[in-house]
CSV table of C-alpha atoms in Angstrom, one decimal:
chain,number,residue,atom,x,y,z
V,224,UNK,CA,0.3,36.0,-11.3
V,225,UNK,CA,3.2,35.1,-12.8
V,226,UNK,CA,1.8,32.9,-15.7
V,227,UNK,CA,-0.9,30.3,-16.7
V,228,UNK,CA,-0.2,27.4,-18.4
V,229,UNK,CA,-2.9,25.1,-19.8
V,230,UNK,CA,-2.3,21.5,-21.2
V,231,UNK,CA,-4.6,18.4,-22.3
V,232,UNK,CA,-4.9,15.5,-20.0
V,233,UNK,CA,-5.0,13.1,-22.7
V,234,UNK,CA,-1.2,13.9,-24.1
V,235,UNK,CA,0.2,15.4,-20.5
V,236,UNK,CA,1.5,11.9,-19.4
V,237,UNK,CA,5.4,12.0,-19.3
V,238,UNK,CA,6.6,8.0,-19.4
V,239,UNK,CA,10.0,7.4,-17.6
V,240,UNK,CA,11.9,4.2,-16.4
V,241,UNK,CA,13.3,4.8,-13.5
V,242,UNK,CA,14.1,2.9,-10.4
V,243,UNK,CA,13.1,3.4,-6.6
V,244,UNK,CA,14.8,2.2,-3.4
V,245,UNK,CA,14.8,-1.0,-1.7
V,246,UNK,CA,11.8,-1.2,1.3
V,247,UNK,CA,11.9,-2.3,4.8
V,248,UNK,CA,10.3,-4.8,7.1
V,249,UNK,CA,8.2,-2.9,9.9
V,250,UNK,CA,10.4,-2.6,12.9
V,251,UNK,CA,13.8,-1.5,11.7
V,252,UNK,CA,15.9,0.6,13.4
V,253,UNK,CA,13.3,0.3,16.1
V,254,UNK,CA,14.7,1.1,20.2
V,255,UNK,CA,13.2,-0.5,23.3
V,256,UNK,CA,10.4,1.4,25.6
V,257,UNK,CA,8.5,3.3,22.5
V,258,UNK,CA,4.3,2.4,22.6
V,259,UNK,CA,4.3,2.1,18.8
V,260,UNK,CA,7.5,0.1,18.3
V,261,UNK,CA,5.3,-3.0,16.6
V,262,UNK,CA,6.1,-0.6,13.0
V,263,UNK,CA,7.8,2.7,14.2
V,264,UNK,CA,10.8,3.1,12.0
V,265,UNK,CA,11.7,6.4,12.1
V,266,UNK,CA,12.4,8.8,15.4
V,267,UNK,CA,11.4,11.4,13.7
V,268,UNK,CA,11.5,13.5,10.3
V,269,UNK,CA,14.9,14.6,11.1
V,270,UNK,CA,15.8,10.6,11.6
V,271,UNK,CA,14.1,9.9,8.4
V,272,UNK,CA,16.0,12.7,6.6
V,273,UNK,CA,19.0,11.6,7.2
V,274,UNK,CA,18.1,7.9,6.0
V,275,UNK,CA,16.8,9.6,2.7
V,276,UNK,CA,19.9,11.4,2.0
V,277,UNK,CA,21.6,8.2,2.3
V,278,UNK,CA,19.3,6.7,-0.8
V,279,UNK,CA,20.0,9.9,-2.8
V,280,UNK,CA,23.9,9.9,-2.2
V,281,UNK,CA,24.2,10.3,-6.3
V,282,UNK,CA,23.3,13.9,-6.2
V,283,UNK,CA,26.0,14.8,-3.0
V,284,UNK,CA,27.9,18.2,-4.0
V,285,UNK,CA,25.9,18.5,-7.1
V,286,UNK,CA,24.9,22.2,-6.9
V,287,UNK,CA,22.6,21.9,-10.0
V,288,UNK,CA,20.0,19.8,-7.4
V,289,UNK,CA,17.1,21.3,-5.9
V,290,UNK,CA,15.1,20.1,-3.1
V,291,UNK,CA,11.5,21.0,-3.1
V,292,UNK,CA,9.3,20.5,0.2
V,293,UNK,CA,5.5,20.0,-0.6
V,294,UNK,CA,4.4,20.3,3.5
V,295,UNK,CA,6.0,21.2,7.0
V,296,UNK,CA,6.8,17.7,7.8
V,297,UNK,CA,8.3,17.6,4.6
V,298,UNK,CA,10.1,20.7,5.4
V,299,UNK,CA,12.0,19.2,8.0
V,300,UNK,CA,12.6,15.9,5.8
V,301,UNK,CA,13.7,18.4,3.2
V,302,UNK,CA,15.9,20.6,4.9
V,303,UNK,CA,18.2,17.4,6.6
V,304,UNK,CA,18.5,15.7,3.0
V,305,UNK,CA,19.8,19.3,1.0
V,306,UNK,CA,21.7,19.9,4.0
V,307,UNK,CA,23.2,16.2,3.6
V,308,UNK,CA,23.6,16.1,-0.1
V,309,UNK,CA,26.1,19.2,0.5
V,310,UNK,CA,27.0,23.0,-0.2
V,311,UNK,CA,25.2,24.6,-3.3
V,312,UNK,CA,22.5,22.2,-2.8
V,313,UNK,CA,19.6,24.5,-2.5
V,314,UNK,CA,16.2,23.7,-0.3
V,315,UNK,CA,13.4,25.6,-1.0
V,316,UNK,CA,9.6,25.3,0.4
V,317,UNK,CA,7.3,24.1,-2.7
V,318,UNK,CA,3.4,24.7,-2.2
V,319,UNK,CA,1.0,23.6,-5.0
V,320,UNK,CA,-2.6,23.3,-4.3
V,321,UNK,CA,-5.6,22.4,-6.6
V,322,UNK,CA,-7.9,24.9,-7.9
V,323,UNK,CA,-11.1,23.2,-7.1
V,324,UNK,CA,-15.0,23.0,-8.3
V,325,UNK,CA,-17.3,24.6,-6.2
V,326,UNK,CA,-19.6,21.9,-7.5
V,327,UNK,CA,-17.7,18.9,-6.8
V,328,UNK,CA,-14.8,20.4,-4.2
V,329,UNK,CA,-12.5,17.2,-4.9
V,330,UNK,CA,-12.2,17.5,-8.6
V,331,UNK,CA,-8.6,19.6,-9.1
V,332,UNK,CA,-9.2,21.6,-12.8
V,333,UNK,CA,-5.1,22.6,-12.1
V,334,UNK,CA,-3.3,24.0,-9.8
V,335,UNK,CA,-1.6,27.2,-8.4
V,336,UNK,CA,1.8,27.2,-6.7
V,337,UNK,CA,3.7,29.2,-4.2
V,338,UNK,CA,5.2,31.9,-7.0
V,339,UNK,CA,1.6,32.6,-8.6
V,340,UNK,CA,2.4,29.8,-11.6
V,341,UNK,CA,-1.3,28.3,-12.5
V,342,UNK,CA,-1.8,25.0,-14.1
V,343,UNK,CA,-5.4,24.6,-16.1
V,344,UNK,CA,-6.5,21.1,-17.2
V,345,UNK,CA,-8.7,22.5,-20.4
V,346,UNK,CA,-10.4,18.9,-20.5
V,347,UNK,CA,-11.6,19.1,-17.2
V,348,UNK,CA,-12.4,22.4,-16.8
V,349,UNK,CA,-14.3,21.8,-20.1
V,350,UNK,CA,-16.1,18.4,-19.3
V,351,UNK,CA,-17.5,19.9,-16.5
V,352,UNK,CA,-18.4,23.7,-18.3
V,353,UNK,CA,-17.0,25.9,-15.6
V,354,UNK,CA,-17.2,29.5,-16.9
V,355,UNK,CA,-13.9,31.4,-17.0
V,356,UNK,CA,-15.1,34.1,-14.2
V,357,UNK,CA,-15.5,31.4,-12.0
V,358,UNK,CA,-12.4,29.5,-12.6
V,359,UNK,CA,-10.7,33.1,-12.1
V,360,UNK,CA,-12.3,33.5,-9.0
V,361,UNK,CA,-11.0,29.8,-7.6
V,362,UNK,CA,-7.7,30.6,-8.6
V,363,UNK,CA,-7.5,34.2,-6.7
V,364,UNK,CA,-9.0,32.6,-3.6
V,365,UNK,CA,-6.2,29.7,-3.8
V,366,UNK,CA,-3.4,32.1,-5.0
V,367,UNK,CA,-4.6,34.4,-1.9
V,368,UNK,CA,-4.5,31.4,0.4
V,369,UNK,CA,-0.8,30.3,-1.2
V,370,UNK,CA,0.9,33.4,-1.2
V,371,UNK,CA,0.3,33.8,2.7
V,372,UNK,CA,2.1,30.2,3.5
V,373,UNK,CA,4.8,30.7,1.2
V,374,UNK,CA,5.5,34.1,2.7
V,375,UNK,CA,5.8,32.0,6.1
V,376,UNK,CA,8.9,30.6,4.7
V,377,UNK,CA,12.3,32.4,5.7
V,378,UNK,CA,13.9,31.2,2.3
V,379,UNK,CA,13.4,32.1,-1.6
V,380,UNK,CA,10.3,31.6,-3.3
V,381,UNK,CA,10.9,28.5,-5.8
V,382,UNK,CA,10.3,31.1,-9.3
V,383,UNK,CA,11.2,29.3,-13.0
V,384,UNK,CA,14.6,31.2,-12.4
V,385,UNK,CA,15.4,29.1,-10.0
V,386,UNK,CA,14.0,25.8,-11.0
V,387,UNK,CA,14.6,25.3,-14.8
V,388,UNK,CA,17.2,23.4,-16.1
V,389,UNK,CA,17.8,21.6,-12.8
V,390,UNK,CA,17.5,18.3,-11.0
V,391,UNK,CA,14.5,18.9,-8.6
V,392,UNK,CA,14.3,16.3,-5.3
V,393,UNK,CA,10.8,16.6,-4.3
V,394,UNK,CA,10.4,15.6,-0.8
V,395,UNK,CA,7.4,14.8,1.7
V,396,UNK,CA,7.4,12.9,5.1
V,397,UNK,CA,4.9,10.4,3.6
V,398,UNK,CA,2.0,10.2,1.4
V,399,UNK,CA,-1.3,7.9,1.8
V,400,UNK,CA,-3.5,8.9,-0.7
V,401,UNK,CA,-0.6,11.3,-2.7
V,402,UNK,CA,-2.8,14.4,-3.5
V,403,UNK,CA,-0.2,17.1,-2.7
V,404,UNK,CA,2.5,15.4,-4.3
V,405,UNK,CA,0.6,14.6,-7.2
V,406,UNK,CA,-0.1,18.2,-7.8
V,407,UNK,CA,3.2,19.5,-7.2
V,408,UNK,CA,5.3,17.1,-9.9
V,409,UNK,CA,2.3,17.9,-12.7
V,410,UNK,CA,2.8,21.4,-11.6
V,411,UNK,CA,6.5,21.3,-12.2
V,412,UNK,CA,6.0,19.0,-15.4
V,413,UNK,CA,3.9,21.5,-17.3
V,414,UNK,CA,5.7,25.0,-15.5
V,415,UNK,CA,8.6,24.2,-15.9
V,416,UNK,CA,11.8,23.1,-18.2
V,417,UNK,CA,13.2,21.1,-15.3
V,418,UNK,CA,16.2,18.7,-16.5
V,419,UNK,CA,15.1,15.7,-13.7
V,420,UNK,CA,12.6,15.2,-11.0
V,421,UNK,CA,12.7,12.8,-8.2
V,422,UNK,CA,10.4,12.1,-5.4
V,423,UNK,CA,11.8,11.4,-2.4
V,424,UNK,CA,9.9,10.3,0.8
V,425,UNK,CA,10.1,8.4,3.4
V,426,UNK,CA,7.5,6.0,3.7
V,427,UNK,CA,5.7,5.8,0.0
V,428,UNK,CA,2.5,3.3,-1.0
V,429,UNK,CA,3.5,0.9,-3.5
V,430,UNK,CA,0.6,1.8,-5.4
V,431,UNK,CA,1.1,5.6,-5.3
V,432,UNK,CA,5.0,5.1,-6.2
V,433,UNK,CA,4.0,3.3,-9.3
V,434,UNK,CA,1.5,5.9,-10.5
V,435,UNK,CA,4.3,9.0,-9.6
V,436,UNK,CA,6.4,6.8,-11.9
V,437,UNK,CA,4.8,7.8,-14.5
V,438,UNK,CA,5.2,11.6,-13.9
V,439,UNK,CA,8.7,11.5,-12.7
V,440,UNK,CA,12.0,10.3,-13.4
V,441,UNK,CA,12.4,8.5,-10.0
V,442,UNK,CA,11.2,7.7,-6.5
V,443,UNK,CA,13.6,7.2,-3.4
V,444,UNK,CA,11.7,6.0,-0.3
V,445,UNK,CA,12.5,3.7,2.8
V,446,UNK,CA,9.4,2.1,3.4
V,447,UNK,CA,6.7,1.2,0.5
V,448,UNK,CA,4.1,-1.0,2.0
V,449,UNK,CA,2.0,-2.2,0.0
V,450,UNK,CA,-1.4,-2.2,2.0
V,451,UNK,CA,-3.3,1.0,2.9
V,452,UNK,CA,-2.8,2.4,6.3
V,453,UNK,CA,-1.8,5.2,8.1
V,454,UNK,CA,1.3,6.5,7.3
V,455,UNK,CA,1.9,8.3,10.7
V,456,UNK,CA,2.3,5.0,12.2
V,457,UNK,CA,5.8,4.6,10.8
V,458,UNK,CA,7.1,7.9,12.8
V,459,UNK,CA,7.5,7.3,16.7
V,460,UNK,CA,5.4,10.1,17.9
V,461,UNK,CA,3.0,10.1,15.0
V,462,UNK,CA,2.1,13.1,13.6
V,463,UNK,CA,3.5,14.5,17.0
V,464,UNK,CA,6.0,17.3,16.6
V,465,UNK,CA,9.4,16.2,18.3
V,466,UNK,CA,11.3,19.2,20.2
V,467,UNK,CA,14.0,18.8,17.6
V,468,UNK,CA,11.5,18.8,14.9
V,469,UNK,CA,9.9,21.9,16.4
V,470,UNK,CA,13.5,23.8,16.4
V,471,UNK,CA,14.0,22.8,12.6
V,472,UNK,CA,10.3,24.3,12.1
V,473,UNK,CA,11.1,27.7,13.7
V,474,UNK,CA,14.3,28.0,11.9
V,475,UNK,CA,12.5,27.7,8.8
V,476,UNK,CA,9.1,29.4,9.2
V,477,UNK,CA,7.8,32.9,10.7
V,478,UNK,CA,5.1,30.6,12.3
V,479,UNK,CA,6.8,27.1,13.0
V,480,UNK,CA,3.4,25.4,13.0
V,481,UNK,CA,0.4,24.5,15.6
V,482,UNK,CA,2.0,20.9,17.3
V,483,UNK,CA,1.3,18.4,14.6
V,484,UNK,CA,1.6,17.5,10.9
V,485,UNK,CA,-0.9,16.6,7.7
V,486,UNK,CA,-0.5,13.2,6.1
V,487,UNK,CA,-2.6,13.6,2.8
């Protein structure tokens, strides 16, 4: 593993001002003959892409940015916004998972990213007296799991080398209850010396986007509805992989993926 880095929930909170991109009605940018054109906006994540890279136009040409993808679909998001923002704009595939309690499998006590970097909350893993063998063990089995999907990924492994100091543009296809992305900006927050990070995603919760704003120094998004619902709904095909979308998937991964994507 590369390192282990421990902090204290109650002084980890990072408090930015920051401001986020105006949202849309349901049915912009909407063409006839599609079955879920009541609140479709986007084509697909290739579509949606390139209307992100139009919110994050300041960063264009600046080769000191970073885009991160947390998932696939975010992949494909990810890879049309670095390739929009311009040359020297790196993309990179950025997985962070919880290290979870056998006990109580939705409580995170950290997390463990692609390059072996592990996060510990200490008053966590304290309040609920898991013993160090066994938080060892979690984090093997989730570094194990990790190391495989990053290795999927044709490009560089997102190390500190290549993330401190710099602008990072987090990117997703959509979040509904925001667990990955959650992960991956504390991850990056207590990793790493990063100069700026921004979430961008398509289509964000207002809820969730004021909570990230308290992690980050910004949030770009399209679409922030502010009731809880299915995310997919806002692509055309859904969770569907388009053909183009497929193409983008095997350009970027040894395995471009089984037909669908994960909202989480």
């Amino acid at each position: 593993m590369v390192g282990i880095h421990t902090y204290s929930a109650s002084s980890g909170n990072h408090e930015h001002m920051a401001a986020t991109a105006s949202s849309l009605r349901p049915g912009y940018g909407l063409s006839a003959g599609n079955r879920r054109r009541s609140t479709a906006v986007f084509d697909d994540r290739i579509h949606a892409g390139s209307q992100l890279a139009n919110n994050l136009r300041e960063y264009v040409g600046d080769p000191n940015v970073v885009v991160l993808s947390v998932s696939r679909g975010g992949a494909v998001v990810g890879s049309v916004v670095a390739s929009a923002l311009g040359r020297g704009v790196a993309h990179l595939y950025y997985v962070v998972r919880p290290i979870p309690f056998a006990s109580m499998p939705r409580l995170s006590l950290g997390s463990v990213a692609g390059d072996g970097s592990v996060r510990i909350d200490n008053v966590v893993a304290r309040s609920v007296g898991v013993s160090d063998g066994a938080l060892l063990r979690s984090i093997e089995a989730v570094d194990e799991e990790l190391s495989r999907e990053q290795a999927a990924f044709y490009g560089a492994v997102p190390t500190a080398e290549r993330l401190e100091g710099r602008t990072l543009v987090v990117v997703d296809d959509g979040m509904e209850a925001g667990d990955t992305m959650r992960e991956a900006v504390m991850h990056l927050r207590h990793c790493y010396r990063a100069s700026k990070v921004v979430v961008a995603v398509p289509v964000c919760l207002a809820d969730l986007r004021k909570q990230l704003l308290r992690h980050v120094d910004g949030v770009v998004d399209i679409v922030s509805p502010v009731f809880v619902g299915n995310v997919a709904r806002w692509y055309a095909l859904g969770v569907t992989v388009s053909a183009a979308e497929q193409q983008a998937l095997d350009h970027m991964f040894v395995n471009g993926g089984n037909g669908s994507f994960d909202f989480d």
